[in-house]
PDB file of C-alpha atoms in Angstrom:
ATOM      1  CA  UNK A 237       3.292 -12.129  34.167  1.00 86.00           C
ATOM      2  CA  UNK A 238       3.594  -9.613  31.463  1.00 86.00           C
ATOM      3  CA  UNK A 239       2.753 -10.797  27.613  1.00 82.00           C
ATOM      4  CA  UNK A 240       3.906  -8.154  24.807  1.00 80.00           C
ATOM      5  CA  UNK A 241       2.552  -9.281  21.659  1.00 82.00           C
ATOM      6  CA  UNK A 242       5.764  -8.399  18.795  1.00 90.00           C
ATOM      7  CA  UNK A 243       5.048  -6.374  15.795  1.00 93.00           C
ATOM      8  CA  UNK A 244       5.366  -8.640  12.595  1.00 95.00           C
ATOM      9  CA  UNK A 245       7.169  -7.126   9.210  1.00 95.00           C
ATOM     10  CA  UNK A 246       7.333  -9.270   6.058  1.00 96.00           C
ATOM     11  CA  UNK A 247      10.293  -8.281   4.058  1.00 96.00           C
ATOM     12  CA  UNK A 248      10.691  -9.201  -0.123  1.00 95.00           C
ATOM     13  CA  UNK A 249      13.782  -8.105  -2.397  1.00 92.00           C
ATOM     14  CA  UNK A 250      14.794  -5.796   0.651  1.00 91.00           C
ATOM     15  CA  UNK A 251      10.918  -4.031   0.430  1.00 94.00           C
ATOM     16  CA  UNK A 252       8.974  -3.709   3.784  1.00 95.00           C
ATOM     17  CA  UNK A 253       5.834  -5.146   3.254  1.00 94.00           C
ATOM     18  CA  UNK A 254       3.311  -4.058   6.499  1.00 91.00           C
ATOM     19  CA  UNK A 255       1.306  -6.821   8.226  1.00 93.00           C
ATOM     20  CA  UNK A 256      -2.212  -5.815   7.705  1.00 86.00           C
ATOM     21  CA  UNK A 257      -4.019  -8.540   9.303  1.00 92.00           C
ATOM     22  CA  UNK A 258      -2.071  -9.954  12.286  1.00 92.00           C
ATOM     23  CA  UNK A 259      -4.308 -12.555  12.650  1.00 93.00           C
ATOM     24  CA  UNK A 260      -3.458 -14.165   9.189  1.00 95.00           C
ATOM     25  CA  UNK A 261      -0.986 -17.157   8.983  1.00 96.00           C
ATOM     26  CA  UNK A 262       2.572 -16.221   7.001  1.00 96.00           C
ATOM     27  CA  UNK A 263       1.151 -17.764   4.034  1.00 96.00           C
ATOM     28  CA  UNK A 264      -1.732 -16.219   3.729  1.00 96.00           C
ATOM     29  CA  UNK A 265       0.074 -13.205   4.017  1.00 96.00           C
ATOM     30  CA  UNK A 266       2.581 -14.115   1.460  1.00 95.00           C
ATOM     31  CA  UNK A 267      -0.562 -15.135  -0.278  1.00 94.00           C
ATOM     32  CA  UNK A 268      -2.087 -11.431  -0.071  1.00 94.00           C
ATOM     33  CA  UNK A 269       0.932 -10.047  -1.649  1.00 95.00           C
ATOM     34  CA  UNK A 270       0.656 -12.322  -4.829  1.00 94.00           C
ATOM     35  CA  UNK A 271      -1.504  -9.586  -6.345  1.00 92.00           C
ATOM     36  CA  UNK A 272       1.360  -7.132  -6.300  1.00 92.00           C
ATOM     37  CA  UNK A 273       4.170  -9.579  -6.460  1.00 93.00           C
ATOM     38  CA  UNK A 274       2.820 -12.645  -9.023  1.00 94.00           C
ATOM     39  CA  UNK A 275       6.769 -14.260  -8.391  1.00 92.00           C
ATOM     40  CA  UNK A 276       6.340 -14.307  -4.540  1.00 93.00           C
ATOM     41  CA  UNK A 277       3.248 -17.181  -4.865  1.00 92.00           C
ATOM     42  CA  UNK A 278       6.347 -19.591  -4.400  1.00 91.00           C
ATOM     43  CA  UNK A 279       8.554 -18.105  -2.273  1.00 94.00           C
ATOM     44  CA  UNK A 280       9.737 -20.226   0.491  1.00 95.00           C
ATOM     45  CA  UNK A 281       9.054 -18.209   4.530  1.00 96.00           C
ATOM     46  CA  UNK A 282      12.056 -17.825   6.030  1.00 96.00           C
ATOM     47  CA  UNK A 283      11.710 -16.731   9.791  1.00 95.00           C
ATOM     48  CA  UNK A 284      10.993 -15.247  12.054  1.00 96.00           C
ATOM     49  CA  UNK A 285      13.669 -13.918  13.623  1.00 96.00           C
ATOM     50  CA  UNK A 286      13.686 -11.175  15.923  1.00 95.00           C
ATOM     51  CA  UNK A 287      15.285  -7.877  14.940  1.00 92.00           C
ATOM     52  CA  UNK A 288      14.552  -4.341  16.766  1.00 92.00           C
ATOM     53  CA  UNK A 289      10.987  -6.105  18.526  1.00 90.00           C
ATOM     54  CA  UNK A 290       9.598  -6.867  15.687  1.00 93.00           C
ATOM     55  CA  UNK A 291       9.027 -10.601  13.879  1.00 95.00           C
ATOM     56  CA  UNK A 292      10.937 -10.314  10.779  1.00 96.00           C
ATOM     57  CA  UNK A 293       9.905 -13.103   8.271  1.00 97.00           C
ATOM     58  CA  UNK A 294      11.367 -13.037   4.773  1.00 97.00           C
ATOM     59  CA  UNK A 295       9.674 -14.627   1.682  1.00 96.00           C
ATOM     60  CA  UNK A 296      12.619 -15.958  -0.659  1.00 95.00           C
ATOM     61  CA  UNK A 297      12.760 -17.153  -4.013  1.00 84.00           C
ATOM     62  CA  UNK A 298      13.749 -20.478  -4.785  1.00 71.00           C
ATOM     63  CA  UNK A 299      16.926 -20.264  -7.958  1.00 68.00           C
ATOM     64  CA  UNK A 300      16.893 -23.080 -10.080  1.00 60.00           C
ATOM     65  CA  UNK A 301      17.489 -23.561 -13.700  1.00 51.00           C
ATOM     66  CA  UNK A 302      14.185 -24.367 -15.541  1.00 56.00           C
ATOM     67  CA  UNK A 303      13.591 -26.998 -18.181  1.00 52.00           C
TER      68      UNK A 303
END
C-alpha cells in the first residue's frame, strides 16, 4: 500500500495563500493569515476539495447586512 500525502493551498478573494505549516489545523491557518487579512478572522472554511492533487480549502466571507 502506497500513501501520497496531497499538497494543501488555502485560497482568499481568488489569492493563493501557501500552507506553511502542514501540520496546523485549517483554522489555525486561517488564523495565521489574520495578520495580513484582519476580515478573514471570520471567514467560514469551505473544503477541501481536490483540484490538480492538491487540497484546495477556501476561507469565505459571510454577507450580511449589519445593524
Amino acid at each position: 500500500m502506497e500513501v501520497h500525502v496531497l499538497e494543501r493551498e488555502f485560497l482568499y478573494k481568488g489569492v493563493r495563500l501557501p500552507d506553511t505549516t502542514p501540520t496546523m489545523t485549517p483554522e489555525q491557518v486561517r488564523d495565521t493569515y489574520t495578520l495580513l487579512y484582519p476580515e478573514i478572522a471570520t471567514a467560514a472554511i469551505e473544503g477541501p476539495e481536490t483540484i490538480a492533487g492538491r487540497l484546495v480549502y477556501k476561507f469565505v466571507r459571510a454577507i450580511g447586512a449589519k445593524g
